[in-house]
Each structure stands twice: as C-alpha cells, then as structure tokens.
Coordinates of N, CA, C and O in Angstrom, one line a residue:
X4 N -27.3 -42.3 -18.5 CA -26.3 -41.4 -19.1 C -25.6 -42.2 -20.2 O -24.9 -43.2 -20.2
X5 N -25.9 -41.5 -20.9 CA -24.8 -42.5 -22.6 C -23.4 -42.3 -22.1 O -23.0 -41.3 -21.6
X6 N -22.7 -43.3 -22.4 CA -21.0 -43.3 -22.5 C -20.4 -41.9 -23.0 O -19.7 -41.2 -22.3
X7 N -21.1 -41.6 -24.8 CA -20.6 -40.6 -25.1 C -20.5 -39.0 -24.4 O -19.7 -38.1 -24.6
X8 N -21.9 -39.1 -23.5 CA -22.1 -37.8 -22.6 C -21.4 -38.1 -21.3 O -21.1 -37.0 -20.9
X9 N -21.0 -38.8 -20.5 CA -19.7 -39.2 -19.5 C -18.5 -39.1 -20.1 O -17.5 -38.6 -19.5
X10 N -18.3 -39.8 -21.6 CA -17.0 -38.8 -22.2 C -16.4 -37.5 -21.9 O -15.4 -37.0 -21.3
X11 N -17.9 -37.2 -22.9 CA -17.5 -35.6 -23.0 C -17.9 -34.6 -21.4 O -17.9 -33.4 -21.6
X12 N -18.1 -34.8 -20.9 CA -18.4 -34.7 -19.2 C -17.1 -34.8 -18.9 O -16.6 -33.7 -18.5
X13 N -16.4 -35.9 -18.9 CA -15.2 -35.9 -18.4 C -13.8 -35.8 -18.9 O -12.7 -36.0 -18.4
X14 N -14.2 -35.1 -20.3 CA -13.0 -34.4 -20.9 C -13.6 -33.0 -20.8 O -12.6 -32.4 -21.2
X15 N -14.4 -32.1 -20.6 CA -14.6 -31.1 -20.3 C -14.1 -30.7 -18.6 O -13.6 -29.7 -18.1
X16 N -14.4 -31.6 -18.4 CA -14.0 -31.5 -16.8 C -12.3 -32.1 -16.6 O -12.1 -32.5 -15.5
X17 N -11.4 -32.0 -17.5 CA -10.6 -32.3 -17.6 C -9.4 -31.1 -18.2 O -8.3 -30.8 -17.8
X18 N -10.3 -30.6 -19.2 CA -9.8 -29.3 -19.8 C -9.7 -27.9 -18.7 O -8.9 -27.0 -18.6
X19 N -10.9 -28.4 -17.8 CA -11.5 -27.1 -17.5 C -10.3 -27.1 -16.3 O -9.9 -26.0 -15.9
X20 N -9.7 -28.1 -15.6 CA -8.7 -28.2 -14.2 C -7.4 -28.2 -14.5 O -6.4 -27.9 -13.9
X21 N -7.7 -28.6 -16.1 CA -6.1 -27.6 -16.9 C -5.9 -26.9 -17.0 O -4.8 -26.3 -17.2
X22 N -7.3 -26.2 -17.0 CA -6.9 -24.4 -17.9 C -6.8 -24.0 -16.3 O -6.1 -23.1 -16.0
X23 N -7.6 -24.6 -15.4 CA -7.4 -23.9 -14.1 C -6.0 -23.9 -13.4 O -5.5 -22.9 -12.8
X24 N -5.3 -25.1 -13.7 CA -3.6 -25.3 -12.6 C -2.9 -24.6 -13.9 O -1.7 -24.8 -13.8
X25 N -3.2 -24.1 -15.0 CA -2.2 -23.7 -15.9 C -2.6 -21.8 -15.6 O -1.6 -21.2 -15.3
X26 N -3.5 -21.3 -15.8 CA -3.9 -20.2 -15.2 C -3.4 -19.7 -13.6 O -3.1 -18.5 -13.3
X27 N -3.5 -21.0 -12.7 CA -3.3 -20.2 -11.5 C -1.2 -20.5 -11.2 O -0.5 -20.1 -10.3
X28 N -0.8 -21.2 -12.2 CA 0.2 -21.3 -12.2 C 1.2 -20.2 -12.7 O 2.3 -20.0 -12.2
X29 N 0.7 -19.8 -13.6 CA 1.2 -18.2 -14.5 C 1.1 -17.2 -14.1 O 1.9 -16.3 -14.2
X30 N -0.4 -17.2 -13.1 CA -0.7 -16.3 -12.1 C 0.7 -16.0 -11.3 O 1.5 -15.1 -11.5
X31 N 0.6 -16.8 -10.5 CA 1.5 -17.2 -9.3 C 3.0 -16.7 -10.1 O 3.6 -16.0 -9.4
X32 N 3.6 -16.9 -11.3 CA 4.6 -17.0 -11.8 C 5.5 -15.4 -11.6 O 6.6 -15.0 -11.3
X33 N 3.4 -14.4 -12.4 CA 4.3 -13.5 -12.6 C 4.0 -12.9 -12.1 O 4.3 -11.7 -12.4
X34 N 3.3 -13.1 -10.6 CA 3.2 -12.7 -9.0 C 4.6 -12.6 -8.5 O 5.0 -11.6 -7.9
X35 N 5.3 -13.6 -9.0 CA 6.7 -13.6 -8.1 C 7.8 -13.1 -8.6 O 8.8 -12.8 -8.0
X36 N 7.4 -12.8 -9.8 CA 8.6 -12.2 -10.9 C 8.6 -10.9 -10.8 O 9.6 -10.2 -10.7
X37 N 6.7 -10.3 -10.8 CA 7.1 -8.5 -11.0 C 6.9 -7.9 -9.9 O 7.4 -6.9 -9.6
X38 N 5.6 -8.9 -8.8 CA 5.2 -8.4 -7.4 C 4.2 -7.9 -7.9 O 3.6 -8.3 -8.9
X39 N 3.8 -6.6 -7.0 CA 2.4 -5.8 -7.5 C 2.8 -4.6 -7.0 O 1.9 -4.1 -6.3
X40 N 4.2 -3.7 -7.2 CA 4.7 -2.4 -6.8 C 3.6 -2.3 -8.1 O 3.2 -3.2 -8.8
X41 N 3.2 -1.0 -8.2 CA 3.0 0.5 -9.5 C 1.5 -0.4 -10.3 O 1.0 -0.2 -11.4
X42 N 1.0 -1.5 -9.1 CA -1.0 -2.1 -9.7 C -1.8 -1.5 -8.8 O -1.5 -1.3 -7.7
X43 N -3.0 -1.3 -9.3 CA -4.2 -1.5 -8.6 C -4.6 -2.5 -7.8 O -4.2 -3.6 -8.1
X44 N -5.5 -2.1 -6.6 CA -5.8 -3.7 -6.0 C -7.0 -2.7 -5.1 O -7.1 -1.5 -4.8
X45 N -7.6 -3.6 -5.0 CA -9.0 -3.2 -3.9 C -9.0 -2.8 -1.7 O -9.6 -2.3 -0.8
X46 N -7.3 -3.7 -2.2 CA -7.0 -3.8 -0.6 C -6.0 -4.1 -1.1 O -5.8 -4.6 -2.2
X47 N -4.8 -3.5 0.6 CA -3.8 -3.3 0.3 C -3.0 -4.9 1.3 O -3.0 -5.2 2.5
X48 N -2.3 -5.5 0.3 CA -1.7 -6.2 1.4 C -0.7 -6.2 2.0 O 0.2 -5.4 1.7
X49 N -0.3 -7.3 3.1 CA 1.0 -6.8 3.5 C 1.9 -6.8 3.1 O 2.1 -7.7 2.2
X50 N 3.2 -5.7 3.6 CA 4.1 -5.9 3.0 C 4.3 -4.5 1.7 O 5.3 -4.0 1.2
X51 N 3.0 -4.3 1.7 CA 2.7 -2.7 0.5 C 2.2 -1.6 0.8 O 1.1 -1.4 1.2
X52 N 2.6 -1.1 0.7 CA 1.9 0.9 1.5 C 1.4 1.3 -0.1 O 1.7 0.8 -1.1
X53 N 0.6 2.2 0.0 CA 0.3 3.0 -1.5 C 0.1 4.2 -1.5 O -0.1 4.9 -0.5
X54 N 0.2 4.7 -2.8 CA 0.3 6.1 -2.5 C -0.1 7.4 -3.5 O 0.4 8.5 -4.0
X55 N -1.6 6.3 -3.6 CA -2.8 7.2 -4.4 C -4.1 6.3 -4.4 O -4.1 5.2 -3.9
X56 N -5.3 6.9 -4.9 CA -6.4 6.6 -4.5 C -7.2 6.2 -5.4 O -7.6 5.1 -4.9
X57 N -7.7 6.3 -6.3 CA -8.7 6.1 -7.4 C -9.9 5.8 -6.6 O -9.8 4.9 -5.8
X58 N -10.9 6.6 -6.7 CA -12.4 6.4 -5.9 C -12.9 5.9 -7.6 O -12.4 6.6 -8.5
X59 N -13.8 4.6 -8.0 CA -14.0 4.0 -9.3 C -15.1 2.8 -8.9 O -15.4 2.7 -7.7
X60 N -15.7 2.1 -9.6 CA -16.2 1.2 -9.8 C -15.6 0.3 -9.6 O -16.2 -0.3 -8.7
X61 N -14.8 -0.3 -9.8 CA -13.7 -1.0 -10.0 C -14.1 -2.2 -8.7 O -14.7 -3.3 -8.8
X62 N -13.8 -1.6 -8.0 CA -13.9 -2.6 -6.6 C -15.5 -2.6 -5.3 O -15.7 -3.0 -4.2
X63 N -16.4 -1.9 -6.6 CA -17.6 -2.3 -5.6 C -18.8 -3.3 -5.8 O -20.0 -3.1 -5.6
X64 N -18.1 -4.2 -6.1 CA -18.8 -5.7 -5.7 C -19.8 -5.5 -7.5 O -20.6 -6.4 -7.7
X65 N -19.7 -4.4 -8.5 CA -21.0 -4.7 -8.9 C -22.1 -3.8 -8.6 O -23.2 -3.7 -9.0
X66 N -21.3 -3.3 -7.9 CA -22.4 -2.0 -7.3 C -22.5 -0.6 -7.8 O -21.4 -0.4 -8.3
X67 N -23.2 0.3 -7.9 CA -23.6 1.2 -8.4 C -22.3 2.5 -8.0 O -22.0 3.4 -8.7
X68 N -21.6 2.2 -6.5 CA -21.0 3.2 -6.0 C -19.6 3.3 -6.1 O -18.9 2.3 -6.2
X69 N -19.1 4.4 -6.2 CA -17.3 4.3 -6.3 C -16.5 3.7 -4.9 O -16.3 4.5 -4.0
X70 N -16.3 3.1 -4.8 CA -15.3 2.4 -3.8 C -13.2 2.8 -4.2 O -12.6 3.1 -5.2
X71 N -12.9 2.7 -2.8 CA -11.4 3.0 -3.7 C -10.0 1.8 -4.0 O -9.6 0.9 -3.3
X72 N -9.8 2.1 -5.1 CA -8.6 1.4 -5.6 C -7.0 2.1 -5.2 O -6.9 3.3 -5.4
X73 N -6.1 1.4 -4.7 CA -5.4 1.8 -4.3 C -4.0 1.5 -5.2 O -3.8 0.4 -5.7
X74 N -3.2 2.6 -5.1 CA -1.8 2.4 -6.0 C -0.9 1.7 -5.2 O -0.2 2.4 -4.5
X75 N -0.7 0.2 -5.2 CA 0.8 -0.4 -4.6 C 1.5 0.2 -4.6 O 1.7 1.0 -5.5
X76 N 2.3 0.0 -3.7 CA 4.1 0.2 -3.7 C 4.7 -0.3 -2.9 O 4.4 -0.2 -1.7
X77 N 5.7 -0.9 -3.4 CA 6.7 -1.5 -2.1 C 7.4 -0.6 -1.3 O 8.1 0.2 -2.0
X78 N 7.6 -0.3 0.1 CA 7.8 0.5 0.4 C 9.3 0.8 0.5 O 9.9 -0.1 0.9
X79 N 10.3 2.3 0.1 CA 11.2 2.1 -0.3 C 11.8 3.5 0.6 O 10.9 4.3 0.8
X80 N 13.3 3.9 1.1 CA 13.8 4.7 1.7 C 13.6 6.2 0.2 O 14.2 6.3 -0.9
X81 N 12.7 7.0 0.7 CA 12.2 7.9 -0.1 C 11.3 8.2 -0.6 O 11.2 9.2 -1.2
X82 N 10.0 6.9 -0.6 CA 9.1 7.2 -1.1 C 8.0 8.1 -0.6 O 7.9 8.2 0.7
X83 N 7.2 8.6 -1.3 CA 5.8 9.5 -0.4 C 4.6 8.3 -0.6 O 4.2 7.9 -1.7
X84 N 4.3 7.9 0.8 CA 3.2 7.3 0.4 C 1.8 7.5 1.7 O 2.0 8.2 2.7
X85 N 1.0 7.0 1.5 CA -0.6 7.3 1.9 C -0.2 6.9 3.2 O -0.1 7.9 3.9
X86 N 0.2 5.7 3.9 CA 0.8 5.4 5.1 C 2.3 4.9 5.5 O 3.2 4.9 4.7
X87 N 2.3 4.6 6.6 CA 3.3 4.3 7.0 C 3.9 3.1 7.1 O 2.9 2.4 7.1
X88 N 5.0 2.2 7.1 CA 5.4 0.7 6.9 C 6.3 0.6 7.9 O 7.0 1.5 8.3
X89 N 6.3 -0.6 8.4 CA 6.7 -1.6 9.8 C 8.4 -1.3 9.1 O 8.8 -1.2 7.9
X90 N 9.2 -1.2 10.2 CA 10.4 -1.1 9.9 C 10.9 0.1 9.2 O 12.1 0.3 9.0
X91 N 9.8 1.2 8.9 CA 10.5 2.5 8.2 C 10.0 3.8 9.7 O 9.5 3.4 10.8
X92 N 10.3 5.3 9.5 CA 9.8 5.9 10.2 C 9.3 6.8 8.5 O 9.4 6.4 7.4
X93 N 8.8 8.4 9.0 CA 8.5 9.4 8.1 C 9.6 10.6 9.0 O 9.9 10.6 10.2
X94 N 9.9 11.4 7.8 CA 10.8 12.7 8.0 C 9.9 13.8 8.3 O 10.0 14.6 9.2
X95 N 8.5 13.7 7.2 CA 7.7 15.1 7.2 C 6.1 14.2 7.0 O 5.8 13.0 6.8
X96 N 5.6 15.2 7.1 CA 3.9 14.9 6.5 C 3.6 15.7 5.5 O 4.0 16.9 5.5
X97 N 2.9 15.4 4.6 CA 2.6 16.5 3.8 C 0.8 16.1 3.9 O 0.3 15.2 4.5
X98 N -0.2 17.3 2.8 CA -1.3 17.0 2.9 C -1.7 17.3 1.3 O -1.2 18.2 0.6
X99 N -2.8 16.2 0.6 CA -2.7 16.1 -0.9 C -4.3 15.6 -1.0 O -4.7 15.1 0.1
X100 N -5.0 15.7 -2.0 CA -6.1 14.9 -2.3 C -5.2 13.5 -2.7 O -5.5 12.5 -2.0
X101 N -4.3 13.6 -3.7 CA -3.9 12.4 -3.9 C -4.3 10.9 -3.1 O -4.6 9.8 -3.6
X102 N -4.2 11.3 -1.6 CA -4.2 9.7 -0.8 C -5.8 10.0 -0.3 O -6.3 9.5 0.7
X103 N -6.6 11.1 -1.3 CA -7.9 11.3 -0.2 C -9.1 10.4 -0.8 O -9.2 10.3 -2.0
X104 N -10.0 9.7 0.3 CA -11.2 8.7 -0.6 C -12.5 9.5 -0.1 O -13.5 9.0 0.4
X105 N -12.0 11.6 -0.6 CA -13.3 11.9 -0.1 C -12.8 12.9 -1.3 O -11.7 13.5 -1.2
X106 N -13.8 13.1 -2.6 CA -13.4 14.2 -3.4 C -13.0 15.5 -2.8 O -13.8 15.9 -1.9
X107 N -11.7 16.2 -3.1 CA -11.4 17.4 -3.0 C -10.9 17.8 -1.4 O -10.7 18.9 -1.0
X108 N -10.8 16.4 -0.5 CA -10.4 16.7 0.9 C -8.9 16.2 0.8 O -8.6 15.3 0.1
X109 N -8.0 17.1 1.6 CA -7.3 16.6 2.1 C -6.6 15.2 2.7 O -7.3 14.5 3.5
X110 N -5.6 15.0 2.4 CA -4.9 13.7 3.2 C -4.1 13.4 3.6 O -3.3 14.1 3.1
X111 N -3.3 12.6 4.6 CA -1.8 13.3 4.9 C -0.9 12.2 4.1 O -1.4 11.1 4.1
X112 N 0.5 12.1 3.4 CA 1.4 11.8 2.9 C 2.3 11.5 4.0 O 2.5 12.1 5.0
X113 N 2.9 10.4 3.6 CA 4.1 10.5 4.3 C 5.1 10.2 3.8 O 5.1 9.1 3.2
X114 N 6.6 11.2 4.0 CA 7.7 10.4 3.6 C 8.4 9.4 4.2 O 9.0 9.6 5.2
X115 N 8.4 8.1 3.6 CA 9.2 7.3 4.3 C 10.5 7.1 4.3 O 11.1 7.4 3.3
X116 N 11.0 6.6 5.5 CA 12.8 7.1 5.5 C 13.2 5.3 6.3 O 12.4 4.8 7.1
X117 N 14.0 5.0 6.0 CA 14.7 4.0 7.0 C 15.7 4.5 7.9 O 16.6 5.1 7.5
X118 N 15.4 4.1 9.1 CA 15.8 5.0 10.5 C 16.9 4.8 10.3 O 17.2 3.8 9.8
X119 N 18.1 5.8 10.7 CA 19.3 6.2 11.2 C 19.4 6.6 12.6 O 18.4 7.0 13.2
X120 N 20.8 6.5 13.5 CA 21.0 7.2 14.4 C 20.9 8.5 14.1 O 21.7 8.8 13.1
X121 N 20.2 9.6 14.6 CA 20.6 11.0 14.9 C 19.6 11.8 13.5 O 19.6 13.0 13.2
X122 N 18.7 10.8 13.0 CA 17.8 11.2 12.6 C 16.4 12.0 13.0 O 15.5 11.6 13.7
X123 N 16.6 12.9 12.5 CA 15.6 13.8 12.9 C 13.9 13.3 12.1 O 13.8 13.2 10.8
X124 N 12.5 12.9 13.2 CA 12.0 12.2 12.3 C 10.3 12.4 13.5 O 10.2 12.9 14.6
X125 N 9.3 12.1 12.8 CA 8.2 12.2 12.7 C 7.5 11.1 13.7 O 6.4 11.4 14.2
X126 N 8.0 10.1 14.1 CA 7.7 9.2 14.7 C 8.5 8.2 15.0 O 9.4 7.9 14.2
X127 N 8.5 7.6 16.1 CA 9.7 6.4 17.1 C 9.4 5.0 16.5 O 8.5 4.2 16.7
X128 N 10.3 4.8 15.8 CA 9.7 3.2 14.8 C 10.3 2.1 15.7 O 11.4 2.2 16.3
X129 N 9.4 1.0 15.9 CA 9.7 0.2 17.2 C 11.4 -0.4 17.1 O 12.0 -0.7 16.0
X130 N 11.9 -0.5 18.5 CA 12.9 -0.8 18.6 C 13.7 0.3 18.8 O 14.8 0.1 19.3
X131 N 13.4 1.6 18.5 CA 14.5 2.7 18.5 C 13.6 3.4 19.5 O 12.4 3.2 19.7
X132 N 14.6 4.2 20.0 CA 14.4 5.8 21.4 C 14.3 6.8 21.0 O 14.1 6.7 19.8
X133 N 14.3 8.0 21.3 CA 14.8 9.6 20.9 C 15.6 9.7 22.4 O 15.5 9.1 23.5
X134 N 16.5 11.1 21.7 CA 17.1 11.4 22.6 C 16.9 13.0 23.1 O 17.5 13.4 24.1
X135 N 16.1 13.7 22.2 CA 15.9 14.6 22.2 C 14.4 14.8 21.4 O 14.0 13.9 20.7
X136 N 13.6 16.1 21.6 CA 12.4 16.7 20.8 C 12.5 17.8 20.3 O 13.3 18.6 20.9
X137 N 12.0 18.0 19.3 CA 11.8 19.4 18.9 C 10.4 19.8 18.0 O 9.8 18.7 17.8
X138 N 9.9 20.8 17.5 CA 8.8 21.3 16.9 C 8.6 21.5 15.7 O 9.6 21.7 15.1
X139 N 7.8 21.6 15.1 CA 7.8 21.9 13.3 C 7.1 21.9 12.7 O 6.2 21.4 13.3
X140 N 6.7 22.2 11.4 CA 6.2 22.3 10.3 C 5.7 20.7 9.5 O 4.6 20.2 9.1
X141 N 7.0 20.5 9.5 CA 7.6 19.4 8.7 C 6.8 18.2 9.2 O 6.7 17.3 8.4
X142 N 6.2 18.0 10.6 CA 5.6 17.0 11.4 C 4.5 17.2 11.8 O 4.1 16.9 12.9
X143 N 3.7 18.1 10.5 CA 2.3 18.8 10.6 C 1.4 17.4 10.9 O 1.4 16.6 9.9
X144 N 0.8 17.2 11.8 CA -0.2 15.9 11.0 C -1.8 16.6 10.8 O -2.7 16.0 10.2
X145 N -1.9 18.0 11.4 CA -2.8 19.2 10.8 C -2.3 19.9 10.2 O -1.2 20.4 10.6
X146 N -2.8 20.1 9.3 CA -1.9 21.4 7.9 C -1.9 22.8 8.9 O -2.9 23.3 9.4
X147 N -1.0 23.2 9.0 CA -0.5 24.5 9.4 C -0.5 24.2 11.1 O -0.5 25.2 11.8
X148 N -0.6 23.0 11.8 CA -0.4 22.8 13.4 C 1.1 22.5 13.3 O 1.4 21.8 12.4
X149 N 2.0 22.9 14.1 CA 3.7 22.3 14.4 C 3.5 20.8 15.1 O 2.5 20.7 15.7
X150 N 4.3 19.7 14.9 CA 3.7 18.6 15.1 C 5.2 18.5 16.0 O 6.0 19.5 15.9
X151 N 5.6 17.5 16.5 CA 6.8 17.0 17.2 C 7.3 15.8 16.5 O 6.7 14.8 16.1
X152 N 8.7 16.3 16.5 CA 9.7 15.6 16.0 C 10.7 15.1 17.2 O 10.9 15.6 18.4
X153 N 11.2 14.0 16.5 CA 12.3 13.4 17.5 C 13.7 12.3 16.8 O 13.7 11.4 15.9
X154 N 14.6 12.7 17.6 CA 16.0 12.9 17.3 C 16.4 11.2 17.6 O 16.8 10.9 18.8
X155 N 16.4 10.5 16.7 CA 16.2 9.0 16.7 C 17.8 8.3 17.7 O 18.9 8.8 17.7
X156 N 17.5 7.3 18.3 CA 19.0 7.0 18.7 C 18.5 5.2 18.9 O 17.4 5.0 19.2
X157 N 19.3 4.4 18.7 CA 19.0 3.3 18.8 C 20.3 2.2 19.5 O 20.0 1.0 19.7

C-alpha cells in the first residue's frame, strides 16, 4: 500500500468519525431540547403514549406493505390519546379511526386525567382504591356497552 493511499485512508477515516460524533452529538442535543412530543416514530417509546396512526411506508423495512407510524405525545392531564400512561388513569373512552391500524375500523381513545381523590374514572391506577362503582356510557370500552366506572380514593 503506497503512503499516499494510508494517508488518504486515514484521513477519510478520520472525517468520517467526525462527521459521525458531530452528527450523533446534535442528534442527542436536539433530542433533549425538543423531545419527540407532536414526531413520528415507528415504535413508541417509553415514557410516550400517541394519539394517531398513519398506516404508510414509512416504517416497513423497505417493504412493499403499509406498517403504522405513530403520533408521539407526552402524556399530559387532558390529553386524548391511543393508550393509557403509568401514573395517569382515563375519565371516558371514546371510539375513532384516528388510533385505528385497520382502514375504516374503529379504536378506542382515551382521555387521560391525573388521579384525584373522589374522581370519578375508568380505571384504578396503581397505588389508589375506589370507594364506590357506578355504570356508563362514558367507560364504554364497546361502543354503545355501559362500562364501570370508579370513584377513586387514595
């Protein structure tokens, strides 16, 4: 191997681990600055609930078929999203294509709420009790079935 081709070998290979720790550095920067509330991503990670679907190309490997992309969000006391998040409960369910990864089907929504005493709510988020039950609309998890609700106490 000539000098000059171990040179340029090893200034190409030099450039290329700059542009790499300078790339994954900016990455990382404005990872931490904006997060990934209101992006696309192929999977959701922790820490993010979402709360739409995109069936697309996007995330199938290259492949011919629509796979789904999902709308981030951090999850927040009020928001409607596709599931549910650790430390929140839901008030109601609703049903939308929006969260659906089957054209034109149904999906259920949920509102998320951060628990209160004496909250009336859709599900027992760990660490809290009910002290009471009741019936409804509102805690459909079948569109038009009454679902049970409960009267949060902690």
């Amino acid at each position: 191997m000539s000098v000059a081709r171990t040179v340029r070998t090893a200034l190409l290979a030099t450039l290329l681990l700059s542009g790499a720790a300078t790339a994954t550095t900016a990455s990382a920067t404005t990872t931490t600055t904006t997060g990934l509330d209101g992006t696309y991503a192929c999977s959701v990670p922790a820490g993010y609930v979402y709360d739409g679907v995109s069936m697309n190309r996007a995330c199938s490997g290259g492949g011919s078929w629509n796979s789904p992309q999902f709308h981030l969000r951090t999850p927040v006391d009020g928001l409607t999203a596709c599931t549910g998040a650790p430390g929140f409960t839901y008030d109601s369910i609703g049903h939308s294509t929006t969260c659906s990864q089957s054209s034109g089907t149904l999906a259920s929504t949920f509102h998320l709420r951060i628990p209160v005493n004496g909250m009336w709510a859709c599900s027992v988020p760990a660490g809290w009790t009910y002290s009471a039950t009741g019936s409804g609309l509102d805690c459909a998890a079948v569109q038009g079935v009454p679902g049970t609700r409960f009267l949060l106490t902690h």
